[in-house]
Short mmCIF file of C-alpha atoms in Angstrom, two decimals:
data_model
loop_
_atom_site.label_atom_id
_atom_site.label_comp_id
_atom_site.label_asym_id
_atom_site.label_seq_id
_atom_site.Cartn_x
_atom_site.Cartn_y
_atom_site.Cartn_z
CA MET R 1033 -26.65 -34.36 -26.41
CA SER R 1034 -23.66 -33.38 -24.31
CA PRO R 1035 -22.81 -29.71 -23.72
CA GLY R 1036 -21.03 -28.15 -26.68
CA THR R 1037 -21.90 -31.04 -28.99
CA GLU R 1038 -23.77 -29.93 -32.06
CA TYR R 1039 -25.32 -32.02 -34.79
CA ILE R 1040 -26.20 -31.52 -38.45
CA HIS R 1041 -28.73 -33.69 -40.24
CA ILE R 1042 -27.48 -35.59 -43.29
CA ARG R 1043 -30.01 -33.78 -45.53
CA ASN R 1044 -28.49 -30.45 -44.50
CA VAL R 1045 -24.97 -31.79 -45.01
CA LEU R 1046 -25.90 -32.89 -48.53
CA LYS R 1047 -27.63 -29.59 -49.32
CA ASN R 1048 -24.67 -27.56 -48.04
CA TYR R 1049 -22.11 -29.74 -49.84
CA LEU R 1050 -23.92 -29.45 -53.18
CA LYS R 1051 -24.25 -25.69 -52.76
CA GLU R 1052 -20.52 -25.36 -52.03
CA GLN R 1053 -19.69 -27.47 -55.07
CA ARG R 1054 -22.10 -25.38 -57.15
CA ILE R 1055 -23.94 -28.40 -58.45
CA THR R 1056 -27.51 -29.57 -58.14
CA LEU R 1057 -28.62 -32.97 -56.96
CA SER R 1058 -29.85 -33.63 -60.50
CA ASP R 1059 -26.38 -32.76 -61.87
CA LEU R 1060 -24.75 -35.17 -59.44
CA LEU R 1061 -27.15 -38.03 -60.08
CA SER R 1062 -27.06 -37.54 -63.87
CA VAL R 1063 -23.38 -38.56 -64.00
CA MET R 1064 -23.91 -41.70 -61.92
CA ASP R 1065 -24.73 -45.19 -63.21
CA GLU R 1066 -28.38 -45.60 -64.20
CA ASP R 1067 -28.22 -49.38 -64.45
CA LYS R 1068 -29.64 -50.90 -61.27
CA LYS R 1069 -27.35 -53.93 -61.53
CA GLY R 1070 -24.27 -51.68 -61.52
CA ILE R 1071 -25.61 -49.57 -58.66
CA MET R 1072 -26.41 -52.67 -56.62
CA GLU R 1073 -22.92 -54.06 -57.20
CA ALA R 1074 -21.43 -50.80 -55.88
CA LEU R 1075 -23.79 -50.85 -52.88
CA ARG R 1076 -22.94 -54.49 -52.06
CA GLU R 1077 -19.29 -53.42 -51.77
CA ARG R 1078 -20.30 -50.80 -49.18
CA ILE R 1079 -23.23 -52.37 -47.31
CA HIS R 1080 -23.42 -55.65 -45.39
CA LEU R 1081 -26.26 -57.24 -47.42
CA THR R 1082 -27.75 -60.68 -47.61
CA GLU R 1083 -29.06 -61.77 -51.01
CA ARG R 1084 -32.59 -61.19 -49.75
CA GLN R 1085 -31.80 -57.66 -48.54
CA SER R 1086 -30.06 -56.87 -51.81
CA LYS R 1087 -33.09 -57.99 -53.82
CA ALA R 1088 -35.43 -55.98 -51.57
CA LEU R 1089 -33.34 -52.84 -52.10
CA GLU R 1090 -33.16 -53.39 -55.84
CA ARG R 1091 -36.91 -53.99 -56.07
CA GLY R 1092 -38.07 -51.36 -53.59
CA VAL R 1093 -35.90 -48.31 -54.34
CA THR R 1094 -35.52 -46.38 -57.61
CA SER R 1095 -32.18 -46.15 -59.40
CA ARG R 1096 -32.06 -42.42 -58.66
CA ASP R 1097 -32.59 -42.98 -54.93
CA LEU R 1098 -30.07 -45.85 -54.85
CA ASN R 1099 -27.50 -43.53 -56.44
CA LEU R 1100 -28.25 -40.87 -53.84
CA LEU R 1101 -27.81 -43.48 -51.10
CA LEU R 1102 -24.53 -44.63 -52.68
CA PHE R 1103 -23.18 -41.07 -52.84
CA VAL R 1104 -24.15 -40.28 -49.24
CA ILE R 1105 -22.65 -43.52 -47.92
CA GLN R 1106 -19.38 -43.02 -49.78
CA ALA R 1107 -18.90 -39.28 -49.27
CA PHE R 1108 -20.15 -38.75 -45.74
CA TYR R 1109 -19.80 -42.12 -43.98
CA LEU R 1110 -17.05 -44.27 -45.51
CA LEU R 1111 -14.57 -41.61 -46.65
CA ASN R 1112 -15.24 -39.57 -43.52
CA PRO R 1113 -14.22 -41.66 -40.50
CA SER R 1114 -14.62 -38.67 -38.17
CA GLY R 1115 -18.38 -38.61 -38.76
CA MET R 1116 -18.14 -34.81 -38.76
CA TYR R 1117 -19.01 -32.07 -41.21
CA LYS R 1118 -17.67 -28.59 -40.49
CA ASP R 1119 -17.09 -29.48 -36.83
CA LEU R 1120 -20.65 -30.81 -36.44
CA ILE R 1121 -21.60 -34.44 -35.88
CA ILE R 1122 -23.52 -35.82 -38.84
CA GLU R 1123 -26.93 -37.23 -37.95
CA PRO R 1124 -27.57 -40.14 -38.15
CA ALA R 1125 -24.25 -40.72 -36.44
CA ARG R 1126 -21.57 -42.78 -38.17
CA GLU R 1127 -21.41 -45.28 -35.29
CA ASP R 1128 -25.11 -46.03 -35.86
CA ILE R 1129 -24.57 -46.58 -39.60
CA VAL R 1130 -21.16 -48.20 -40.11
CA TRP R 1131 -19.83 -51.43 -38.64
CA GLY R 1132 -16.62 -53.15 -39.71
CA GLY R 1133 -15.91 -50.72 -42.52
CA LYS R 1134 -19.29 -51.19 -44.17
CA VAL R 1135 -22.78 -49.84 -43.65
CA THR R 1136 -25.18 -52.20 -41.89
CA PHE R 1137 -28.57 -52.96 -43.44
CA GLU R 1138 -30.25 -51.19 -40.52
CA GLY R 1139 -27.91 -48.25 -41.09
CA CYS R 1140 -28.87 -48.30 -44.75
CA LYS R 1141 -32.55 -48.12 -43.83
CA SER R 1142 -31.85 -45.29 -41.36
CA LEU R 1143 -30.10 -43.33 -44.08
CA LEU R 1144 -32.93 -43.91 -46.53
CA LYS R 1145 -35.41 -42.64 -43.95
CA ALA R 1146 -33.20 -39.64 -43.16
CA LEU R 1147 -33.10 -38.85 -46.89
CA ARG R 1148 -36.90 -39.17 -47.00
CA ILE R 1149 -36.82 -42.26 -49.19
CA SER R 1150 -39.43 -44.89 -48.44
CA THR R 1151 -38.28 -48.08 -46.73
CA GLN R 1152 -41.76 -49.59 -46.77
CA ASN R 1153 -40.84 -52.61 -48.91
CA LEU R 1154 -37.48 -53.34 -47.31
CA ASP R 1155 -38.57 -55.40 -44.33
CA GLU R 1156 -37.34 -58.92 -44.64
#
């Protein structure tokens, strides 16, 4: 970490954001698609996925956790090219997650781990 550079973990970003919006995580996730096929379609638009990786995600992660992943990717990584939140660098860093305008599969797994979602069944 270089002098003057401060970081904020993605879990803290999410917690702070939800608090500021005066909504709970359950409130947020309750308005999102519950159908895994729909969630996976939205994720495929945002993550570089092979068919095998897509199937592993669909099989290995709950709909609720996939929706959380989708929200975090969209709100804090794709719509936020600075990679910052309130003048702090979001951890994991955007450059470790996004490549070519989409999240990499390794970046996806890093985010899942950072959100404390198991990636045990995602190895190819």
